[in-house]
Coordinates of C-alpha atoms in Angstrom, one line a residue:
M1 CA 81.5 131.4 209.7
R2 CA 79.5 134.4 210.9
H3 CA 76.1 133.9 212.4
S4 CA 73.4 136.4 212.8
V5 CA 70.6 136.7 215.3
S6 CA 67.3 136.4 213.4
R7 CA 64.6 138.0 215.5
P8 CA 62.0 138.0 212.7
R9 CA 62.4 134.2 212.3
T10 CA 62.0 133.8 216.0
R11 CA 58.8 135.8 216.0
A12 CA 57.4 133.7 213.2
L13 CA 58.2 130.6 215.3
A14 CA 56.6 132.3 218.3
V15 CA 53.3 132.8 216.4
G16 CA 53.2 129.2 215.2
L17 CA 53.9 127.8 218.7
A18 CA 51.4 130.1 220.3
L19 CA 48.6 129.1 218.0
A20 CA 49.5 125.5 218.5
A21 CA 49.5 125.9 222.3
A22 CA 46.1 127.6 222.2
T23 CA 44.8 124.7 220.2
L24 CA 46.3 121.9 222.2
L25 CA 45.8 123.1 225.8
P26 CA 42.6 121.6 227.1
S27 CA 40.1 123.7 229.1
G28 CA 40.9 123.6 232.8
S29 CA 44.4 122.3 232.4
A30 CA 47.5 123.5 234.3
G31 CA 48.2 125.8 231.3
A32 CA 44.9 127.6 231.8
A33 CA 46.2 129.9 234.6
D34 CA 46.6 133.6 233.9
E35 CA 50.4 133.3 233.5
Y36 CA 53.2 130.9 233.2
E37 CA 55.9 131.0 235.9
W38 CA 59.6 131.1 234.7
A39 CA 62.6 131.1 237.0
A40 CA 66.0 132.1 235.7
L41 CA 69.0 130.8 237.7
G42 CA 72.6 131.3 237.0
D43 CA 75.8 133.3 237.3
S44 CA 77.1 136.5 235.7
F45 CA 76.6 135.2 232.2
T46 CA 72.9 135.2 233.0
A47 CA 72.8 138.2 235.4
G48 CA 74.1 140.5 232.6
V49 CA 76.5 142.5 234.8
F50 CA 77.4 145.6 232.8
V51 CA 74.9 145.2 229.9
G52 CA 71.9 147.5 230.2
D53 CA 70.4 149.2 233.3
P54 CA 70.8 147.7 236.7
Q55 CA 67.9 145.7 238.1
P56 CA 66.9 146.8 240.6
P57 CA 68.0 150.4 239.8
L58 CA 71.1 151.8 241.4
G59 CA 70.3 153.2 244.9
D60 CA 67.2 151.0 245.3
P61 CA 67.2 149.5 248.8
S62 CA 66.5 146.1 247.2
Q63 CA 69.9 146.1 245.4
D64 CA 71.6 142.8 246.4
G65 CA 75.0 143.0 244.7
C66 CA 74.1 140.3 242.1
A67 CA 74.5 142.8 239.2
R68 CA 71.4 141.8 237.1
T69 CA 70.6 144.1 234.2
S70 CA 67.9 144.9 231.7
G71 CA 70.1 143.8 228.9
S72 CA 70.6 140.2 230.3
Y73 CA 69.1 137.5 228.1
P74 CA 66.3 136.6 230.6
S75 CA 65.2 140.3 230.4
V76 CA 65.3 140.2 226.6
V77 CA 63.4 137.0 226.5
E78 CA 60.8 138.2 229.0
R79 CA 60.0 141.2 226.7
E80 CA 59.6 138.8 223.7
L81 CA 57.3 136.5 225.8
A82 CA 54.9 139.3 226.7
E83 CA 52.1 137.1 225.2
F84 CA 52.3 133.4 224.9
P85 CA 49.9 132.0 223.9
P86 CA 47.8 135.1 222.9
G87 CA 46.4 136.7 226.1
K88 CA 48.7 134.8 228.4
S89 CA 51.9 136.2 229.9
V90 CA 55.1 134.6 231.2
R91 CA 56.2 135.9 234.5
L92 CA 60.0 135.9 235.0
T93 CA 61.7 135.6 238.4
N94 CA 65.4 136.2 237.7
V95 CA 67.7 135.4 240.7
A96 CA 70.9 134.9 238.7
C97 CA 73.9 136.3 240.6
S98 CA 77.3 137.3 239.5
S99 CA 80.0 135.0 240.8
A100 CA 77.5 132.3 241.7
V101 CA 78.8 128.7 241.9
I102 CA 76.7 125.5 241.5
A103 CA 76.3 125.1 245.3
N104 CA 74.6 128.6 245.4
I105 CA 71.7 127.2 243.5
A106 CA 70.5 124.8 246.2
K107 CA 72.8 124.4 249.1
V108 CA 74.9 127.4 250.1
K109 CA 74.1 131.1 250.6
Q110 CA 76.2 133.5 248.4
T111 CA 78.0 136.7 249.3
P112 CA 77.7 138.8 246.1
I113 CA 80.7 140.8 244.8
S114 CA 79.2 143.5 242.5
P115 CA 81.7 146.4 242.3
V116 CA 79.0 148.9 241.8
Q117 CA 77.9 151.0 244.9
T118 CA 79.2 148.3 247.3
P119 CA 78.1 149.0 250.9
A120 CA 80.9 149.9 253.3
D121 CA 80.6 146.5 255.0
G122 CA 80.2 144.6 251.7
W123 CA 77.2 142.9 250.3
P124 CA 75.2 140.7 252.7
A125 CA 74.8 137.0 251.9
V126 CA 71.7 136.1 249.9
D127 CA 69.7 132.8 250.1
T128 CA 70.1 130.0 247.6
Q129 CA 68.6 130.7 244.2
I130 CA 66.0 128.0 244.7
E131 CA 64.7 129.8 247.8
R132 CA 64.9 133.2 246.2
A133 CA 63.1 132.1 243.1
G134 CA 60.4 130.4 245.2
L135 CA 60.4 127.2 243.1
D136 CA 57.3 125.1 243.8
D137 CA 54.8 122.8 242.0
E138 CA 53.4 125.8 240.1
T139 CA 56.7 126.7 238.5
D140 CA 56.4 126.0 234.8
V141 CA 59.9 126.5 233.5
V142 CA 63.4 126.8 235.1
T143 CA 66.4 127.9 233.1
I144 CA 69.9 127.3 234.6
A145 CA 73.2 128.5 233.4
I146 CA 75.9 127.7 235.9
G147 CA 79.2 125.9 236.3
G148 CA 82.1 128.2 235.1
N149 CA 82.7 129.6 238.6
S150 CA 82.8 126.1 240.1
L151 CA 85.9 125.1 238.1
P152 CA 86.6 128.1 238.8
F153 CA 87.3 129.6 235.4
G154 CA 88.0 132.8 237.1
G155 CA 90.7 131.1 239.1
I156 CA 92.2 129.2 236.1
F157 CA 92.5 132.2 233.8
P158 CA 94.7 134.4 236.2
V159 CA 97.1 131.4 236.4
C160 CA 97.3 131.4 232.6
L161 CA 98.1 135.1 232.7
D162 CA 100.8 134.6 235.3
Q163 CA 102.3 131.6 233.6
G164 CA 102.3 133.4 230.3
T165 CA 104.3 136.4 231.6
I166 CA 107.1 134.0 232.7
G167 CA 107.1 131.9 229.6
K168 CA 105.3 128.9 231.1
S169 CA 102.1 127.1 230.3
C170 CA 98.9 126.8 232.3
R171 CA 98.2 123.7 230.3
E172 CA 101.1 122.0 232.0
Y173 CA 100.3 123.6 235.4
F174 CA 96.7 122.2 235.5
T175 CA 97.6 118.9 233.8
D176 CA 100.2 118.0 236.4
P177 CA 99.4 120.6 239.2
P178 CA 101.3 121.3 242.4
E179 CA 100.3 119.3 245.5
G180 CA 97.0 120.5 246.8
V181 CA 95.8 121.9 243.4
E182 CA 93.1 120.1 241.5
S183 CA 93.9 119.0 237.9
I184 CA 91.5 120.1 235.2
R185 CA 90.3 116.5 234.9
E186 CA 89.5 116.4 238.7
R187 CA 87.7 119.8 238.4
L188 CA 85.5 118.7 235.6
A189 CA 84.6 115.5 237.4
R190 CA 83.7 117.4 240.5
V191 CA 81.6 119.9 238.6
Q192 CA 79.7 117.0 237.0
D193 CA 78.9 115.6 240.4
E194 CA 77.9 119.0 241.8
Y195 CA 75.7 119.7 238.8
I196 CA 73.8 116.4 238.9
E197 CA 73.1 116.9 242.7
M198 CA 72.0 120.5 242.0
L199 CA 69.5 119.3 239.3
A200 CA 68.1 116.8 241.7
E201 CA 67.3 119.6 244.1
V202 CA 65.8 121.8 241.3
H203 CA 63.5 119.0 240.2
Q204 CA 62.5 118.2 243.7
A205 CA 61.7 121.9 244.4
A206 CA 59.8 122.4 241.1
P207 CA 58.4 118.9 240.2
N208 CA 56.2 120.1 237.4
A209 CA 58.7 122.4 235.7
K210 CA 60.5 121.9 232.4
V211 CA 64.2 122.4 233.2
I212 CA 66.4 124.0 230.5
N213 CA 70.1 124.0 230.9
V214 CA 72.1 126.6 229.1
G215 CA 75.7 126.1 228.1
Y216 CA 78.5 128.7 227.6
P217 CA 79.2 130.5 224.3
A218 CA 82.5 130.6 222.4
I219 CA 84.9 132.7 224.4
M220 CA 88.1 131.9 222.7
P221 CA 88.6 131.8 218.9
N222 CA 89.0 128.6 216.9
K223 CA 92.4 129.9 215.9
A224 CA 94.4 131.3 218.8
S225 CA 96.4 133.3 216.4
D226 CA 93.4 135.6 216.0
C227 CA 94.2 136.9 219.4
D228 CA 96.5 139.9 219.9
R229 CA 98.7 138.7 222.7
G230 CA 99.0 141.4 225.4
S231 CA 95.8 143.2 224.4
L232 CA 93.7 143.9 227.5
T233 CA 90.6 144.1 225.3
E234 CA 91.2 140.4 224.5
L235 CA 92.9 137.9 226.7
G236 CA 95.9 139.8 227.9
A237 CA 99.2 138.0 228.2
T238 CA 97.7 134.5 227.7
T239 CA 99.8 132.5 225.2
H240 CA 98.3 131.2 222.1
A241 CA 99.0 127.6 223.2
D242 CA 97.1 128.2 226.5
I243 CA 94.2 129.8 224.6
D244 CA 93.9 126.6 222.6
W245 CA 94.0 124.7 225.9
L246 CA 91.3 126.9 227.5
R247 CA 89.1 126.3 224.5
D248 CA 89.6 122.6 223.9
D249 CA 90.4 121.2 227.4
V250 CA 88.3 123.6 229.6
L251 CA 85.4 125.4 228.0
K252 CA 84.3 122.7 225.5
P253 CA 84.5 119.9 228.1
L254 CA 82.6 122.1 230.6
N255 CA 79.7 122.4 228.1
K256 CA 79.8 118.6 227.5
T257 CA 79.7 118.1 231.3
I258 CA 76.6 120.3 231.6
K259 CA 74.9 118.6 228.6
R260 CA 75.7 115.1 230.0
A261 CA 74.3 116.0 233.5
A262 CA 71.2 117.5 231.9
S263 CA 70.6 114.3 230.0
F264 CA 70.5 112.3 233.2
Y265 CA 67.1 114.0 233.9
G266 CA 65.9 114.2 230.4
D267 CA 66.3 118.0 230.5
R268 CA 66.7 120.2 227.5
Y269 CA 70.2 121.6 226.8
V270 CA 70.7 124.9 224.9
D271 CA 74.0 124.8 223.0
L272 CA 75.2 128.4 222.5
Y273 CA 78.6 127.4 221.2
P274 CA 78.0 126.9 217.4
S275 CA 76.0 130.1 217.0
S276 CA 78.7 132.2 218.8
E277 CA 81.7 130.9 216.9
G278 CA 83.4 133.7 215.1
H279 CA 82.1 136.2 217.7
D280 CA 84.7 135.4 220.4
V281 CA 86.6 137.8 222.6
C282 CA 89.4 138.2 220.0
Q283 CA 87.3 139.5 217.2
P284 CA 87.1 143.3 216.4
A285 CA 84.4 145.5 218.0
G286 CA 81.1 145.1 216.2
T287 CA 81.9 141.4 215.5
K288 CA 82.7 140.2 219.0
W289 CA 79.9 139.1 221.3
M290 CA 82.3 138.8 224.3
E291 CA 84.2 141.7 225.9
G292 CA 87.7 141.0 227.1
I293 CA 89.5 141.8 230.3
C294 CA 88.8 145.4 229.5
G295 CA 85.9 146.3 227.2
S296 CA 82.9 148.5 226.4
A297 CA 80.4 148.8 229.2
A298 CA 77.8 151.1 230.7
D299 CA 79.3 154.2 232.4
Y300 CA 78.3 153.0 235.9
W301 CA 80.6 150.0 235.6
P302 CA 84.1 150.6 237.1
T303 CA 87.4 150.6 235.3
T304 CA 89.0 148.4 238.0
F305 CA 87.8 145.2 239.6
P306 CA 88.1 144.3 243.3
G307 CA 90.7 141.7 244.2
T308 CA 92.6 142.1 240.9
S309 CA 95.3 144.4 239.5
V310 CA 93.2 145.2 236.4
D311 CA 92.9 148.9 235.6
C312 CA 91.2 149.6 232.3
G313 CA 91.1 153.4 232.8
P314 CA 94.3 154.2 230.9
I315 CA 92.8 152.7 227.7
G316 CA 89.4 154.2 228.2
K317 CA 87.7 150.9 228.9
R318 CA 85.8 149.2 231.8
A319 CA 86.7 146.1 233.7
T320 CA 84.5 143.7 231.8
M321 CA 86.5 140.6 232.9
I322 CA 85.5 138.5 229.9
H323 CA 81.7 138.6 229.7
P324 CA 79.1 138.7 227.0
N325 CA 78.1 142.1 225.6
A326 CA 74.6 143.1 224.4
A327 CA 75.0 141.2 221.2
G328 CA 76.1 138.1 223.1
H329 CA 73.0 138.3 225.3
A330 CA 70.8 138.8 222.2
N331 CA 72.1 135.7 220.7
T332 CA 71.5 133.7 223.8
A333 CA 68.0 135.2 224.1
V334 CA 67.0 133.9 220.7
R335 CA 68.0 130.3 221.6
V336 CA 66.6 130.3 225.1
E337 CA 63.4 131.9 224.0
R338 CA 62.9 129.1 221.5
A339 CA 63.5 126.5 224.1
I340 CA 61.1 128.1 226.6
R341 CA 58.3 128.3 223.9
I342 CA 58.8 124.6 223.1
A343 CA 58.8 123.7 226.8
L344 CA 55.6 125.7 227.4
L345 CA 53.9 124.0 224.4
Q346 CA 54.8 120.6 226.0
H347 CA 53.7 121.6 229.5

């Protein structure tokens, strides 16, 4: 089933919620400040990487290697929330960073890995996202989209590619892994523990904020046979059996893990999966909301990616490394915007 992003319907909802908020917020309440404070935390699926213009602009001394862009869903939502309720703005502080893991939210500094205009000595480490966002008792909303790099999905997928080239299965590899390698069950259990601890830190830092946890969209198709095995604009040499495993035993359980962790704190969970089904990486251009190993991206984005053997130049593509495109971010924006509006109405 195909899904469309209905911006007019979202605007109609926005008007209704804004009017309700203006009616319900009492004079002198916390909501009477000049603007709401929203902090966006997360990884590359939030940063936007190759979608839109770099933020800060390329060459700006404040560039930090996190690869945030104007096309990311937080940026899209910020533009839609210019006035909520009428006459009141929402101020976004976006500290999402490509390659971030759960620990980078509250505990561990991160060394960014953006391949764009990387300094000769590499990118310097940045503080935790809680610190960079300045979370405090005046923060109204926090959105979080994190977890994939903590498995890490980026470490699992190359194994699938390697196993596929030699006729073996990464399902078997990660179900009964070699000594010293975590099984997928162990990885998911660890991610849950890390996520719960991270949320405790977020709630402590921003005790008055509504916290919204965002899941991951459909990356693989419901039918692995939709994928053209070997195509770099899709999932490369990954076997159809492993595509099914990545979908059913890795991605879907990861989303369930995030949702379960969010429920421990009574937080809202934004489920992107149903709306993005049918727009996975193996669909044709114009239908897909997810670029493959190689894909369409802004000209400043490179054709190769550090630390990998990927070279998309010969096929006229960029090294998109399986990330949402502009349509994917637009879909996420609709759902996150709605969750934020509801959260602010309840604030």
